mmCIF file of C-alpha atoms and ligand atoms in Angstrom:
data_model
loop_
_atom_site.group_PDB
_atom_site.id
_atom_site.type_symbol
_atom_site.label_atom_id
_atom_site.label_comp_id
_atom_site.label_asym_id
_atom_site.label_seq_id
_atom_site.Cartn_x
_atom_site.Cartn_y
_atom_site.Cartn_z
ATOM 1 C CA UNK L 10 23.115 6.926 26.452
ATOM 2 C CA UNK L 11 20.758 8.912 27.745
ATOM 3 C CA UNK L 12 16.660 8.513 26.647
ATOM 4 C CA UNK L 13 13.552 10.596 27.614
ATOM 5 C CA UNK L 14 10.208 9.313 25.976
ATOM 6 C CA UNK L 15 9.372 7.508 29.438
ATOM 7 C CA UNK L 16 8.349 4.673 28.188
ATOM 8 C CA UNK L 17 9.033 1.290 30.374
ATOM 9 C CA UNK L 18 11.936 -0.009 27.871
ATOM 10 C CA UNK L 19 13.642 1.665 25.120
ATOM 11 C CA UNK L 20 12.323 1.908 22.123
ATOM 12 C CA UNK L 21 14.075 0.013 19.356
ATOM 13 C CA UNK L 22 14.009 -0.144 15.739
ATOM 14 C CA UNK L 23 16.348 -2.612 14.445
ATOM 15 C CA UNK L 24 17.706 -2.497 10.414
ATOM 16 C CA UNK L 25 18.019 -5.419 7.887
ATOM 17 C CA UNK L 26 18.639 -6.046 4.195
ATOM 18 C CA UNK L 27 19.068 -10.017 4.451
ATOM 19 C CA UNK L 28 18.960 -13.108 6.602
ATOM 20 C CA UNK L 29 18.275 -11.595 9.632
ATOM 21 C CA UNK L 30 20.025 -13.356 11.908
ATOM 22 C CA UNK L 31 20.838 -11.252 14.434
ATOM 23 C CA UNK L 32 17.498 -9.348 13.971
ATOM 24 C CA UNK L 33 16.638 -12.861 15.669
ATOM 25 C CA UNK L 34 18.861 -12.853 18.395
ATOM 26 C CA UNK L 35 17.920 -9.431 19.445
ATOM 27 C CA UNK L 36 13.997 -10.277 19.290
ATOM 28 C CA UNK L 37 14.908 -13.292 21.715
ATOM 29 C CA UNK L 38 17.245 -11.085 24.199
ATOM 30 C CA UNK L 39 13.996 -8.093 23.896
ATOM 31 C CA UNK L 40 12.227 -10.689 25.537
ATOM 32 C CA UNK L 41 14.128 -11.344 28.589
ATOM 33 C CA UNK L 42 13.471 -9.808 31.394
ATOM 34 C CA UNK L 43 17.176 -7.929 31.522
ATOM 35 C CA UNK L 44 16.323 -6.811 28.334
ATOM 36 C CA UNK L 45 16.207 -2.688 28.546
ATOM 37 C CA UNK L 46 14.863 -2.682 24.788
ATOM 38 C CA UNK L 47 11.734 -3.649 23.260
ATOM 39 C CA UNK L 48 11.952 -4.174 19.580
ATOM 40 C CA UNK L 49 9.027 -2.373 17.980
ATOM 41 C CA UNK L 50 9.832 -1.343 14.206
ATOM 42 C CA UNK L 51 11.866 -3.709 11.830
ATOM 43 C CA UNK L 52 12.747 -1.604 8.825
ATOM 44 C CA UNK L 53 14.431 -3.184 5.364
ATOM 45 C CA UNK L 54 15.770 -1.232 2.229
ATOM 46 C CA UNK L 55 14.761 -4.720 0.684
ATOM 47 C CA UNK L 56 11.547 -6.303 0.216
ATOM 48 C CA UNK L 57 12.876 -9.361 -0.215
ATOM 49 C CA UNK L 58 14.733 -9.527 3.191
ATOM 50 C CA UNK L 59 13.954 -12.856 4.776
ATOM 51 C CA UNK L 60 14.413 -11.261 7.811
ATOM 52 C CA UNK L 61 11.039 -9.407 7.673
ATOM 53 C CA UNK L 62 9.431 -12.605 8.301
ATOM 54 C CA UNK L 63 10.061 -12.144 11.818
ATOM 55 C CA UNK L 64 7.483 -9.757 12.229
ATOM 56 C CA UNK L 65 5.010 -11.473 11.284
ATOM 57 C CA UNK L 66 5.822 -14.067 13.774
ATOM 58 C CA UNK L 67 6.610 -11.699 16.542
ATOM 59 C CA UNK L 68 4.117 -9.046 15.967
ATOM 60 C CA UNK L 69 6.341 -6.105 15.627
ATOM 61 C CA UNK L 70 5.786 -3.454 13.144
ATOM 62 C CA UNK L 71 7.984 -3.545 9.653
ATOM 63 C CA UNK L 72 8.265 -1.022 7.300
ATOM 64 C CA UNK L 73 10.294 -0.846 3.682
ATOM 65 C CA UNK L 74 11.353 1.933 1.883
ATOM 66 C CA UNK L 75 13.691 0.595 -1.234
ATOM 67 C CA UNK L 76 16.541 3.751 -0.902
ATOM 68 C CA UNK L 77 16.789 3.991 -4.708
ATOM 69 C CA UNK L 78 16.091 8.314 -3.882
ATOM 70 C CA UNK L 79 17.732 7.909 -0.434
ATOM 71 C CA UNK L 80 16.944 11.438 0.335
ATOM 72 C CA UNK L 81 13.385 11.083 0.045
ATOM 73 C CA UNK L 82 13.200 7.349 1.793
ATOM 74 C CA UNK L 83 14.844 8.877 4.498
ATOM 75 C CA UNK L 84 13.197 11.686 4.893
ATOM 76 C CA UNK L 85 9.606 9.293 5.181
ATOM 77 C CA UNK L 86 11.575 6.724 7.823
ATOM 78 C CA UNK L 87 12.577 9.319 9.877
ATOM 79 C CA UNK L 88 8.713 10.419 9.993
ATOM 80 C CA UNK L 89 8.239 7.099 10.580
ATOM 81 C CA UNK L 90 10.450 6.632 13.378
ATOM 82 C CA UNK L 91 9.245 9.865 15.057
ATOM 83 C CA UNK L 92 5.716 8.613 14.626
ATOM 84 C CA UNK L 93 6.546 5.126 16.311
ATOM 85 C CA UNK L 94 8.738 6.995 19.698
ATOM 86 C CA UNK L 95 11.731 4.632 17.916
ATOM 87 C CA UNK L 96 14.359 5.821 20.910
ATOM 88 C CA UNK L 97 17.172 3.055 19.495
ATOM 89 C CA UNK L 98 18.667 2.024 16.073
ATOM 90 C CA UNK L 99 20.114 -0.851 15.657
ATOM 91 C CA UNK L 100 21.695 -1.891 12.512
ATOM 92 C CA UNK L 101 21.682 -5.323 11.715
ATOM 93 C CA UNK L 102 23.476 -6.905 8.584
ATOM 94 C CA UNK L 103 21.899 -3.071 7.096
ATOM 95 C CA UNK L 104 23.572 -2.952 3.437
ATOM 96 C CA UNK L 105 22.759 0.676 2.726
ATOM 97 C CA UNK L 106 25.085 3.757 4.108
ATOM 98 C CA UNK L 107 22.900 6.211 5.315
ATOM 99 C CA UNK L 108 23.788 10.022 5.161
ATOM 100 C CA UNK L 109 25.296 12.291 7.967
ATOM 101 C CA UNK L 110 21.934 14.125 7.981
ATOM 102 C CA UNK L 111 20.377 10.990 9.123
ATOM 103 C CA UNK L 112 22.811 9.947 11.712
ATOM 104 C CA UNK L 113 22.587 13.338 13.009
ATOM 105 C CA UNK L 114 19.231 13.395 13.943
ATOM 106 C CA UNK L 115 19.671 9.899 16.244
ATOM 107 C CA UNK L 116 23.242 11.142 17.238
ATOM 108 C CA UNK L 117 24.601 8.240 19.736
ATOM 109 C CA UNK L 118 21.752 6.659 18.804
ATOM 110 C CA UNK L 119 22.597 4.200 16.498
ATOM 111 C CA UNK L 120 24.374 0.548 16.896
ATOM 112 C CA UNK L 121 26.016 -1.390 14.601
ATOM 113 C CA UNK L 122 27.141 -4.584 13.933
ATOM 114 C CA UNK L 123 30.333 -5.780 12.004
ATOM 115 C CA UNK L 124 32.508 -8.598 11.477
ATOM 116 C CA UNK L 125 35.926 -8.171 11.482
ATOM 117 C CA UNK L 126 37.704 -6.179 14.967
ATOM 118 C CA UNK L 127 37.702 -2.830 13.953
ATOM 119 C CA UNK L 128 39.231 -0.740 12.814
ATOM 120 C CA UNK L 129 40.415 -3.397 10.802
ATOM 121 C CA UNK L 130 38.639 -4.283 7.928
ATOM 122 C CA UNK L 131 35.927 -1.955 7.173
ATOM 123 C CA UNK L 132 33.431 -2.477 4.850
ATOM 124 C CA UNK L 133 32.562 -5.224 2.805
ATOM 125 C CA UNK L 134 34.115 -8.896 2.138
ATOM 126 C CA UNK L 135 35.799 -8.890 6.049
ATOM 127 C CA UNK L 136 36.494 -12.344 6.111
ATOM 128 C CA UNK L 137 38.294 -12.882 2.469
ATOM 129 C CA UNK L 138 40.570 -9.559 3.331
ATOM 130 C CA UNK L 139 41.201 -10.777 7.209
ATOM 131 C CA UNK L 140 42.394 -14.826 4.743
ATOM 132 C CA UNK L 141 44.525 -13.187 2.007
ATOM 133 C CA UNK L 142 46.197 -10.952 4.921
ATOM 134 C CA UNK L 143 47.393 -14.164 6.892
ATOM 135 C CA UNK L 144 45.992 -12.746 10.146
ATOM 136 C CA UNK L 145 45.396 -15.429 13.130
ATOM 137 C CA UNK L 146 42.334 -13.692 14.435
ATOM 138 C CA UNK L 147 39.508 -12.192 13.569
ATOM 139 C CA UNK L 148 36.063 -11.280 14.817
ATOM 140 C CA UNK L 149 33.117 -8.819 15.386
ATOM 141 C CA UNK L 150 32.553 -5.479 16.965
ATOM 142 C CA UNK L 151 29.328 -3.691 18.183
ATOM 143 C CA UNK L 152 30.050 0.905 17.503
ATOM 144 C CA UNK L 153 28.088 3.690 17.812
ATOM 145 C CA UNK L 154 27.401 4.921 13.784
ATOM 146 C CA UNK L 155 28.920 8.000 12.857
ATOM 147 C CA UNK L 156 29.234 10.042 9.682
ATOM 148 C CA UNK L 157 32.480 7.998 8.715
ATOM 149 C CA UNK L 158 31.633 4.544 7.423
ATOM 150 C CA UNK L 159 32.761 1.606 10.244
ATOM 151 C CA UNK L 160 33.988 4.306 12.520
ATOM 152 C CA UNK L 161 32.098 5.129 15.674
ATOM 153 C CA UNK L 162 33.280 4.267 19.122
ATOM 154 C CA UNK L 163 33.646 0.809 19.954
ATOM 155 C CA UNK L 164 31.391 -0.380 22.726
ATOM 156 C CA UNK L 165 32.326 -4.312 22.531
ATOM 157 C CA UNK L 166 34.692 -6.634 20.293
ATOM 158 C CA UNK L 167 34.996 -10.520 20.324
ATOM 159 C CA UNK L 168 38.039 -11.944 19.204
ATOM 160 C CA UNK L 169 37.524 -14.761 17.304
ATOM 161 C CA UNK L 170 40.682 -17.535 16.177
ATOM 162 C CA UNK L 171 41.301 -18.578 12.214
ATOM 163 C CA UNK L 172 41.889 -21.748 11.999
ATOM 164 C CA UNK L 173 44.637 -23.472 9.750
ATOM 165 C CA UNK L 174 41.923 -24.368 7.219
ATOM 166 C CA UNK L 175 39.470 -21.807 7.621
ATOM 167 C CA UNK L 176 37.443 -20.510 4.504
ATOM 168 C CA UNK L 177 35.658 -17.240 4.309
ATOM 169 C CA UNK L 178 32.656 -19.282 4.656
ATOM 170 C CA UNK L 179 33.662 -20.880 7.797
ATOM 171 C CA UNK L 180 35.168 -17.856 9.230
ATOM 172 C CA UNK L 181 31.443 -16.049 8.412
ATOM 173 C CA UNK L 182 29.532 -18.643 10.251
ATOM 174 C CA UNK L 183 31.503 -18.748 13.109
ATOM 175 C CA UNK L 184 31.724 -15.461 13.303
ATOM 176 C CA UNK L 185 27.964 -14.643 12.910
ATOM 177 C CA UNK L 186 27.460 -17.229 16.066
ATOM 178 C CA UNK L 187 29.671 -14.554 17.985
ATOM 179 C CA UNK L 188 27.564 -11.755 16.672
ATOM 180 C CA UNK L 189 24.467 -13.258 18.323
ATOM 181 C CA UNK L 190 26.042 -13.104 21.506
ATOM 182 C CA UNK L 191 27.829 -9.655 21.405
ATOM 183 C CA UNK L 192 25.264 -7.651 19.907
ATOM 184 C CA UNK L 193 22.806 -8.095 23.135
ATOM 185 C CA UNK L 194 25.623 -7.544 25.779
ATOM 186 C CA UNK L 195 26.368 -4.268 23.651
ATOM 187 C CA UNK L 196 23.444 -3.234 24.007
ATOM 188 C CA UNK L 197 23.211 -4.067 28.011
ATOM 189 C CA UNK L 198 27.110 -2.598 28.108
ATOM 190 C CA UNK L 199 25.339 0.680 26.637
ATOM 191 C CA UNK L 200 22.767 1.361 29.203
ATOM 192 C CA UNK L 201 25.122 0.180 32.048
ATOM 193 C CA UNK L 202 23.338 -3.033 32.924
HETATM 194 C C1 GRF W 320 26.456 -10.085 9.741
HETATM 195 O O1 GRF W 320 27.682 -10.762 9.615
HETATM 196 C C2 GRF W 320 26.695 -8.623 10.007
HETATM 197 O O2 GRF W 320 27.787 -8.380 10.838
HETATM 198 C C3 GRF W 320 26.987 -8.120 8.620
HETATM 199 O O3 GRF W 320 26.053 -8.800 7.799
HETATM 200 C C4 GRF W 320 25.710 -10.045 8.409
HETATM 201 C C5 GRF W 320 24.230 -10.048 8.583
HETATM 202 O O4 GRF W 320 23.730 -11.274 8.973
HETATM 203 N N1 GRF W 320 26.966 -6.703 8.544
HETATM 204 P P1 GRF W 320 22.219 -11.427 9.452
HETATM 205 O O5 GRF W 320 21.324 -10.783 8.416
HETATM 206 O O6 GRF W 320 22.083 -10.782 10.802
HETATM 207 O O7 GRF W 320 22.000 -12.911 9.513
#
């Protein structure tokens, strides 16, 4: 990935709609000195995300724009995102699809995170699919976001084992612990560190 705004790290701007969880874990990797991002916008489509609480704590910059006229929200968070140098997206747990004239203007320049190994199990309700379909493993992947929905390049996957009496609860939460680990060594595997 290649950036050119000069600044010292790379500008990031990472997406919620909910718990935020691995809005967390990135905030905490940011600050580590191997760390080639700084996290300086945290945007929601939902007001209500208790995610956004972290930006309060952490001093970064949040911004939410509700996507019920998607064209028009995103047309004011990409101003946004100009206006604030954001270099980096990273989508985090992000609930809302956003349109191939978005992606295009931060081509290669958006991450995302999702449970299941892709390409299986795309979109929603990963876990209950990955159960009903017998498999033995399942897990999380960190892609590049292109116009087709859970299909960019894989950068890194983490293989993850179902256990005999696994629920889709149990498979979520120890999944999500894997999440907080791949997500930041993406993000290092991206810029070649
Ligand atoms: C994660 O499992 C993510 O992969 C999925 O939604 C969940 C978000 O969790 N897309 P959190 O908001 O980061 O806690």
């Amino acid at each position: 990935m290649v950036l050119s705004t000069g600044y010292s790290k790379i500008r990031t701007a990472v997406f919620i709609s909910g718990t935020g969880s691995n809005l967390k874990s990135l905030i905490r990797f940011s600050k580590t000195n191997k760390s080639p991002i700084s996290i300086e916008l945290i945007f929601s489509n939902n007001s209500k995300a208790k995610g956004l609480a972290f930006a309060k704590l952490h001093k970064i910059k949040k911004k939410v724009l509700n996507f019920k006229n998607k064209n028009s929200s995103e047309n004011k968070l990409l101003s946004f995102l100009k206006n604030n140098n954001i270099e980096l997206i990273c989508l985090a747990g992000f609930m809302k699809i956003l349109s191939k004239n978005f992606i295009k203007k931060f081509e290669g320049k958006i991450l995302n995170i999702h449970p299941s190994l892709l390409p299986k199990y795309k979109g929603l309700n990963t876990h209950k699919r990955a159960l009903n379909n017998k498999e033995k493993h399942s897990g999380c992947t960190v892609h590049f976001v292109s116009s087709r929905l859970d299909s960019g390049k894989i950068v890194l996957q983490k293989k993850t084992k179902i256990s005999k009496k696994e629920t889709a609860a149990s498979l979520a939460k120890k999944i999500l612990a894997q999440e907080h680990k791949l997500y930041p060594k993406a993000i290092l595997k991206v810029f070649n560190l």
